[in-house]
Amino acid sequence: MAENSQYKQCPMCAEDIKKNAFICRYCNSSVQNTTIKDENGRFMNVKLKSIDKIYKGSLYVPGHMNRVSDVVNDNRKFISLGNAVEESKTRDIPIGFLAISKTAVEWICIEQESEEDNRPFDSQRIYHY
């Protein structure tokens, strides 16, 4: 993407969208007036169960939201994970980017709050639906 182009990066999924867009055409996130709010955002490592599969990946929590549950309960219809992998019995299968419908998610939990946070898994941090 050129510096003086008519595009910007979506703060949720990092796809190139037009500068005057109100909603990202890739992840349906509201991108109007989010550039200032999202400067302090962070990625959270999460694990989620969908119908019959379990996925791990990085969920972006914008700076104007405090928790993973804020992202899960916002008005978007999908949860987007970066660096996603699908757990299987023999080995993890790398997927990359994953957008999954919130209606298909049974539960989501925080695996590790940051790279410095090496606490063991805490079952109290699971959000059921």
Short mmCIF file of C-alpha atoms in Angstrom, two decimals:
data_model
loop_
_atom_site.label_atom_id
_atom_site.label_comp_id
_atom_site.label_asym_id
_atom_site.label_seq_id
_atom_site.Cartn_x
_atom_site.Cartn_y
_atom_site.Cartn_z
CA MET A 1 0.00 0.00 0.00
CA ALA A 2 1.43 3.37 -1.01
CA GLU A 3 1.75 6.14 1.56
CA ASN A 4 -0.46 8.62 -0.31
CA SER A 5 -3.02 6.07 -1.48
CA GLN A 6 -6.74 6.17 -0.79
CA TYR A 7 -6.51 3.15 1.52
CA LYS A 8 -5.91 2.50 5.20
CA GLN A 9 -5.52 -0.64 7.24
CA CYS A 10 -8.52 -2.04 9.15
CA PRO A 11 -7.64 -1.96 12.89
CA MET A 12 -9.36 -5.31 13.46
CA CYS A 13 -8.27 -7.56 10.58
CA ALA A 14 -5.41 -5.52 9.01
CA GLU A 15 -6.89 -5.69 5.50
CA ASP A 16 -6.59 -2.65 3.20
CA ILE A 17 -9.82 -0.65 3.02
CA LYS A 18 -10.71 2.77 1.65
CA LYS A 19 -9.88 5.72 3.94
CA ASN A 20 -13.47 6.97 3.98
CA ALA A 21 -14.98 3.54 4.81
CA PHE A 22 -17.32 3.27 7.80
CA ILE A 23 -17.33 -0.55 7.95
CA CYS A 24 -14.60 -2.99 6.92
CA ARG A 25 -15.77 -5.10 4.00
CA TYR A 26 -13.70 -8.07 5.21
CA CYS A 27 -14.60 -8.38 8.91
CA ASN A 28 -17.63 -6.03 9.17
CA SER A 29 -15.95 -4.00 11.94
CA SER A 30 -16.91 -0.40 12.42
CA VAL A 31 -13.82 1.60 11.45
CA GLN A 32 -15.26 5.07 11.75
CA ASN A 33 -13.24 7.17 14.24
CA THR A 34 -11.29 4.15 15.53
CA THR A 35 -7.77 5.27 14.65
CA ILE A 36 -7.21 7.21 17.89
CA LYS A 37 -8.95 4.67 20.11
CA ASP A 38 -7.07 1.66 18.73
CA GLU A 39 -3.51 2.94 19.21
CA ASN A 40 -3.41 1.27 22.64
CA GLY A 41 -4.96 -2.03 21.55
CA ARG A 42 -3.34 -5.38 22.22
CA PHE A 43 -3.47 -9.00 21.09
CA MET A 44 -4.68 -11.66 23.50
CA ASN A 45 -3.95 -15.38 23.07
CA VAL A 46 -7.27 -17.22 23.23
CA LYS A 47 -8.66 -20.69 22.72
CA LEU A 48 -12.21 -21.18 21.47
CA LYS A 49 -14.50 -24.11 20.80
CA SER A 50 -16.74 -24.05 17.78
CA ILE A 51 -19.29 -26.81 17.22
CA ASP A 52 -16.78 -29.69 16.87
CA LYS A 53 -13.37 -28.00 16.62
CA ILE A 54 -11.03 -26.12 18.95
CA TYR A 55 -8.96 -23.20 17.70
CA LYS A 56 -6.14 -21.16 19.23
CA GLY A 57 -5.04 -17.75 18.02
CA SER A 58 -4.53 -14.05 18.67
CA LEU A 59 -7.64 -11.94 19.27
CA TYR A 60 -7.23 -8.17 18.89
CA VAL A 61 -8.69 -6.16 21.79
CA PRO A 62 -8.93 -2.48 20.74
CA GLY A 63 -7.71 0.19 23.15
CA HIS A 64 -11.25 1.40 23.88
CA MET A 65 -12.23 -2.09 25.11
CA ASN A 66 -10.87 -3.60 28.31
CA ARG A 67 -11.55 -7.32 28.07
CA VAL A 68 -11.98 -10.22 25.68
CA SER A 69 -15.65 -10.35 26.70
CA ASP A 70 -16.08 -6.77 25.41
CA VAL A 71 -14.94 -7.93 21.97
CA VAL A 72 -17.12 -11.04 22.12
CA ASN A 73 -20.20 -9.05 23.14
CA ASP A 74 -19.86 -6.14 20.69
CA ASN A 75 -22.16 -5.74 17.68
CA ARG A 76 -19.93 -7.53 15.15
CA LYS A 77 -21.07 -10.94 13.94
CA PHE A 78 -17.65 -12.58 13.70
CA ILE A 79 -14.66 -13.23 15.94
CA SER A 80 -11.38 -12.79 14.06
CA LEU A 81 -8.25 -14.66 15.10
CA GLY A 82 -4.77 -14.09 13.74
CA ASN A 83 -2.10 -16.81 13.75
CA ALA A 84 -4.90 -19.33 14.21
CA VAL A 85 -4.31 -23.06 14.54
CA GLU A 86 -6.82 -25.89 14.71
CA GLU A 87 -6.19 -28.44 17.43
CA SER A 88 -6.37 -32.08 16.38
CA LYS A 89 -5.51 -35.35 18.02
CA THR A 90 -2.24 -35.82 16.15
CA ARG A 91 -0.93 -32.27 15.57
CA ASP A 92 -2.01 -28.64 15.37
CA ILE A 93 -2.99 -27.49 11.87
CA PRO A 94 -1.92 -23.91 11.02
CA ILE A 95 -4.74 -21.84 9.50
CA GLY A 96 -3.47 -18.25 9.63
CA PHE A 97 -6.43 -15.84 9.70
CA LEU A 98 -9.79 -17.17 10.92
CA ALA A 99 -13.12 -15.38 11.10
CA ILE A 100 -15.77 -17.43 12.84
CA SER A 101 -19.43 -16.61 13.44
CA LYS A 102 -20.18 -15.76 17.05
CA THR A 103 -23.26 -17.99 16.87
CA ALA A 104 -20.98 -21.01 16.27
CA VAL A 105 -18.78 -20.35 19.33
CA GLU A 106 -19.54 -22.50 22.38
CA TRP A 107 -16.85 -21.06 24.65
CA ILE A 108 -13.75 -18.89 24.57
CA CYS A 109 -10.96 -18.60 27.13
CA ILE A 110 -7.80 -16.60 27.58
CA GLU A 111 -4.72 -18.76 27.25
CA GLN A 112 -2.12 -16.20 28.21
CA GLU A 113 -2.67 -12.49 28.75
CA SER A 114 0.76 -11.52 27.43
CA GLU A 115 4.10 -13.08 26.67
CA GLU A 116 5.37 -12.07 30.11
CA ASP A 117 2.34 -13.65 31.79
CA ASN A 118 3.19 -17.33 32.26
CA ARG A 119 0.43 -18.19 34.71
CA PRO A 120 -1.10 -21.67 34.41
CA PHE A 121 -4.49 -22.05 32.74
CA ASP A 122 -7.31 -20.62 34.86
CA SER A 123 -10.72 -22.22 34.24
CA GLN A 124 -12.44 -19.17 35.78
CA ARG A 125 -11.48 -17.18 32.69
CA ILE A 126 -13.72 -19.24 30.35
CA TYR A 127 -16.68 -17.44 28.78
CA HIS A 128 -19.56 -19.82 27.90
CA TYR A 129 -22.37 -19.06 25.47
#
